[in-house]
XYZ file of C-alpha atoms in Angstrom:
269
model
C -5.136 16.351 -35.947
C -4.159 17.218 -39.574
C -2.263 15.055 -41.838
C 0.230 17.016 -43.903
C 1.367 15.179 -46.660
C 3.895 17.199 -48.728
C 4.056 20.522 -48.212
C 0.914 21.910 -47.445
C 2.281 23.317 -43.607
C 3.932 26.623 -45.751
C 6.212 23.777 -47.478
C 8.110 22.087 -44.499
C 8.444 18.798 -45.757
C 9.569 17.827 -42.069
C 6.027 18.765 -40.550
C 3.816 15.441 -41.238
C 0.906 16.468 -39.011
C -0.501 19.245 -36.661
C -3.193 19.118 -33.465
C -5.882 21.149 -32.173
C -5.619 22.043 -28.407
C -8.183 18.659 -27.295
C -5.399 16.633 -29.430
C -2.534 17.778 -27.572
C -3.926 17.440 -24.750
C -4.987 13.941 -25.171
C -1.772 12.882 -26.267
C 0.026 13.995 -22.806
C -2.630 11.931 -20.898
C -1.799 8.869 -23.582
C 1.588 9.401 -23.284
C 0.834 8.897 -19.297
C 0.575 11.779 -17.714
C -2.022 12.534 -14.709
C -3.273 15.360 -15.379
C -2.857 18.707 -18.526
C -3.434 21.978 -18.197
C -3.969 24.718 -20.887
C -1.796 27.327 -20.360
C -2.625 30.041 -23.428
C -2.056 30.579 -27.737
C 0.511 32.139 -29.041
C 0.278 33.042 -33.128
C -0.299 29.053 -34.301
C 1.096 27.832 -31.151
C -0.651 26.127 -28.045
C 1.489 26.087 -24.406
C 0.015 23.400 -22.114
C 1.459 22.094 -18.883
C 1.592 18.130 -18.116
C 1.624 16.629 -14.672
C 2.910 13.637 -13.560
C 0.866 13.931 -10.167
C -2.719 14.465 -8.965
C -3.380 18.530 -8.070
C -6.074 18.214 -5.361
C -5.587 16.748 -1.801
C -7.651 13.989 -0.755
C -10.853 14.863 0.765
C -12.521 13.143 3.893
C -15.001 10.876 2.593
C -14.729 6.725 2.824
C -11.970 5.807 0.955
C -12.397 3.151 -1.809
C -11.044 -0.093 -1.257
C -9.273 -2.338 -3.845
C -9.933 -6.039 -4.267
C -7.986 -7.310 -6.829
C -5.531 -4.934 -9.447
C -4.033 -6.777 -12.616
C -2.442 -6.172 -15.718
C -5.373 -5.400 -18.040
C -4.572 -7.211 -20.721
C -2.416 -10.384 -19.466
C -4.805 -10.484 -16.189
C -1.816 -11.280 -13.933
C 0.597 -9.207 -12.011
C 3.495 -9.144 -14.607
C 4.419 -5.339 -15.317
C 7.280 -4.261 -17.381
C 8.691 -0.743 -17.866
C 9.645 -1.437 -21.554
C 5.664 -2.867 -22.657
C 2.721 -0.482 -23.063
C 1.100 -1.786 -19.936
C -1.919 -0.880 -18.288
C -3.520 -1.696 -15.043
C -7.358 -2.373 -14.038
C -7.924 -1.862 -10.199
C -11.511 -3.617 -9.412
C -12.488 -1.607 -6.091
C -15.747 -0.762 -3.832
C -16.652 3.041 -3.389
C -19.669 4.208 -1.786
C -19.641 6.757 -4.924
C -22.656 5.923 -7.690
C -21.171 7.832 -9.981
C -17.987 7.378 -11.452
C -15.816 8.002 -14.587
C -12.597 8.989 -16.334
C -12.613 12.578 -14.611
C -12.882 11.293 -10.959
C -11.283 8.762 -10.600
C -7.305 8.876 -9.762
C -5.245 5.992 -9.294
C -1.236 6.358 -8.904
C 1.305 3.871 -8.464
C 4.988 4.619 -7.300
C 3.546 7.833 -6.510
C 2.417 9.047 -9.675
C -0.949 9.490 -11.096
C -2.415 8.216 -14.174
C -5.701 9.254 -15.829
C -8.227 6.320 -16.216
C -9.195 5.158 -19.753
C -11.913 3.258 -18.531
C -13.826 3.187 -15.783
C -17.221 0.832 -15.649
C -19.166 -0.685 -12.783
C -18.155 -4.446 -12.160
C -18.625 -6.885 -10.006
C -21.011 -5.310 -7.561
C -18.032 -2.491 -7.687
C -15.896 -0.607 -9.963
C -13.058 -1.544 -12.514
C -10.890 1.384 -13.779
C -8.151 0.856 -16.513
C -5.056 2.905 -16.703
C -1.471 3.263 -17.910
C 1.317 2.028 -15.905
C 2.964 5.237 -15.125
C 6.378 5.712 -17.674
C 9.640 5.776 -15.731
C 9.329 3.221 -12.889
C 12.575 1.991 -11.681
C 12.489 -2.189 -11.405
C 11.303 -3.313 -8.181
C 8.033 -2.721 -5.649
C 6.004 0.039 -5.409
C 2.518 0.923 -3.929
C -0.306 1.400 -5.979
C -3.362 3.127 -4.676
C -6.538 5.334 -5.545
C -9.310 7.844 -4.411
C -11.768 9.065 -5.809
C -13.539 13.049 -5.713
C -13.722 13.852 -2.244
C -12.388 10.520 -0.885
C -9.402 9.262 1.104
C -6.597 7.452 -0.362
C -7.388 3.266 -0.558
C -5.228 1.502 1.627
C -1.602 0.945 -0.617
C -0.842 -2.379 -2.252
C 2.361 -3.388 -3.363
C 2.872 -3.962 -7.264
C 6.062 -5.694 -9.161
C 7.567 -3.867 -12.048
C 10.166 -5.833 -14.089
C 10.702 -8.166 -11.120
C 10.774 -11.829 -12.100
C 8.421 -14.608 -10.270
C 9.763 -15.731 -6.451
C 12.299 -12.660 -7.064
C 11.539 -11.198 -3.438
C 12.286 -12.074 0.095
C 9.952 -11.500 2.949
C 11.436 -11.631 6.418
C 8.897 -13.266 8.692
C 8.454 -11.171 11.562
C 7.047 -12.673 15.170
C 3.360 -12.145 16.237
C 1.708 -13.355 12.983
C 1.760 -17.099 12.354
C -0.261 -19.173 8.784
C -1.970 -21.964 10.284
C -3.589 -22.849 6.739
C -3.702 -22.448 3.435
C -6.424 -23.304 0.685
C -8.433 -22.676 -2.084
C -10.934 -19.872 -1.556
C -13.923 -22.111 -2.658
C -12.893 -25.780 -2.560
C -10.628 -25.011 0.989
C -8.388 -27.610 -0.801
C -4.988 -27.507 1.516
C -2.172 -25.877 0.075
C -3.831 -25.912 -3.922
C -5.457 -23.080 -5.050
C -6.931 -23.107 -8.700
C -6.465 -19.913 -10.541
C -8.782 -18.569 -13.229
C -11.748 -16.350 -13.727
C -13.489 -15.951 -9.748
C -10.691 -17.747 -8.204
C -9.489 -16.913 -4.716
C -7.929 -17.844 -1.727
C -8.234 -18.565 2.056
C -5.121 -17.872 4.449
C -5.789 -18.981 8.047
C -3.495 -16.467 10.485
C -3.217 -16.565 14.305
C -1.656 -13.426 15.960
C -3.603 -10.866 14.478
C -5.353 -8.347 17.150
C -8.785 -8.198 17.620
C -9.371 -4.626 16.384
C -7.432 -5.180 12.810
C -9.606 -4.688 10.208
C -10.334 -5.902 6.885
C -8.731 -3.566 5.006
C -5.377 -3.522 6.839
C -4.705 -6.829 5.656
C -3.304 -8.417 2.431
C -2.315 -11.470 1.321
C 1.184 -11.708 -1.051
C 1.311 -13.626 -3.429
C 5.143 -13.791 -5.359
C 5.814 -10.159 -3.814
C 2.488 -8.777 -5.136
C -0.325 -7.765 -2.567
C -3.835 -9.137 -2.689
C -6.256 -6.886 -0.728
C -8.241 -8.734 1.581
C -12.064 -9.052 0.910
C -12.685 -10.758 3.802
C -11.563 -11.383 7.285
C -13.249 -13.786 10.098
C -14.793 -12.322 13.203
C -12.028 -12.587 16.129
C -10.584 -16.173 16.633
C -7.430 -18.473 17.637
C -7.013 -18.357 13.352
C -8.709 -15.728 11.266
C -9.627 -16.579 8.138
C -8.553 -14.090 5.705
C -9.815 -14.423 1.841
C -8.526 -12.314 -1.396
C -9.395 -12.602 -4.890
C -6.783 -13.805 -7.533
C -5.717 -12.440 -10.858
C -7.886 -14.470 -13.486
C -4.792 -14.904 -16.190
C -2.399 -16.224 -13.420
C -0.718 -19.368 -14.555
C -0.452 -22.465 -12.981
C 2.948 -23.559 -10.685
C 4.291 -22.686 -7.045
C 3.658 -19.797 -5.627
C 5.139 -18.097 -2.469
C 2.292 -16.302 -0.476
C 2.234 -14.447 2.771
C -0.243 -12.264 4.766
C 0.947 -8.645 5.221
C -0.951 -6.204 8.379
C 1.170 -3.145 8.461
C 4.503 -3.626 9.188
C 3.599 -7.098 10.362
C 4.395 -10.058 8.217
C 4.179 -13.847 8.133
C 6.968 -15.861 7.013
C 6.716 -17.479 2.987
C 4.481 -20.941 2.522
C 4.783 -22.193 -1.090
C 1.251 -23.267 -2.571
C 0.712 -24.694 -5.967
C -1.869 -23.141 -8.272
C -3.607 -25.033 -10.731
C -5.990 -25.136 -13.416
């Protein structure tokens, strides 16, 4: 991009800079959308086309599978439509290579081109912008990669305040037990960097699997990383947000349209 900085643009003092076609183009995918496409050059002047959503349908291959999304810099699960937020999704793909180009997350439905995308954790992290124009409330967040199926959704907060939310319990799905995912404290689960947490839930059929269960935690879901062979009580682990802050906490465990009624926990340091 060039700086003009009187009137070297054929003296328009109102023209302070100009870009090259890779400029503009990286601007729309700053400014948040998923995807640009150059269009063609006209005298001095560059048409491009912006996209809010992904072009190309999901393929057939294993899908990824999220275990833990958080606001990238705060490392909880505050979002707000008025801050320049960004989310990381930490996921497992049976890709080896990964980056920026094919990698697409969405949440609410629209896409968002990684910034960053790094292995992590024995999986993958990739960083994004919250997509622009979210009303308040819930909406499902999600990703694929090149040639994969969509991740199993998880539901996301924007501009919704702490305990703002309301689960109806509904009948076949019962918490048995609650507790820290490596001290199995009761009902006290410590937050920070590798913290987690084990939910105990009877009703669940014996062909669910893993990744059609989450665990909510103040509206926001928590994909399961784990879930106990069939039993009476399956234990079903997640991993927390590392910047979550101490207090209660209202948690349930979602399976599809299935969920358990709200147990308040207290997280601590």
């Amino acid at each position: 991009m060039e700086f003009y900085e009187t009137g070297e643009l054929r003296g328009q003092l109102d023209n302070w800079c100009g870009p090259n076609i890779a400029c503009l183009m990286a601007f729309a995918r700053a400014a948040g959308f998923a995807r640009v496409q150059f269009e063609s050059v006209l005298a001095e002047r560059a048409h491009v086309s912006a996209y809010r959503k992904w072009d190309a349908a999901a393929g057939e291959g294993e899908a990824p599978r999220i275990r833990c999304m958080e606001n990238s810099a705060t490392h909880d699960h505050s979002f707000s439509s008025n801050a320049d937020d960004y989310v990381t999704f930490y996921f497992m793909s049976d890709k080896t290579e990964l980056n920026c180009e094919n990698v697409y997350p969405e949440v609410g439905g629209y896409g968002s081109r990684p910034l960053y995308v790094a292995k992590a954790g024995g999986g993958w992290q990739a960083s994004f912008k919250l997509p622009p124009g979210l009303d308040t409330g819930w909406h499902e967040a999600r990703l694929r990669v090149a040639g994969s199926r969509w991740s199993a959704a998880a539901q996301i907060g924007v501009d919704v305040e702490p305990r703002a939310w309301h689960p109806a319990g509904m009948a076949g799905l019962r918490v048995t037990r609650i507790g820290d995912g490596k001290t199995f404290e009761s009902n006290r689960v410590r937050v920070g960097e590798g913290s987690a947490i084990s939910i105990w839930v009877a009703g669940l059929p014996a062909s669910v699997r893993e990744d059609e269960i989450c665990v909510r935690l103040n509206g926001t879901d928590l994909p399961a990383i784990w879930l106990a062979p069939e039993a009476e009580s399956r234990q079903v682990n997640a991993v927390l947000p590392a910047g979550l802050a101490p207090g209660a906490a209202d948690v349930s465990v979602v399976y599809g349209p299935l969920e358990t009624t709200l147990h308040e926990i207290e997280l601590v340091r």
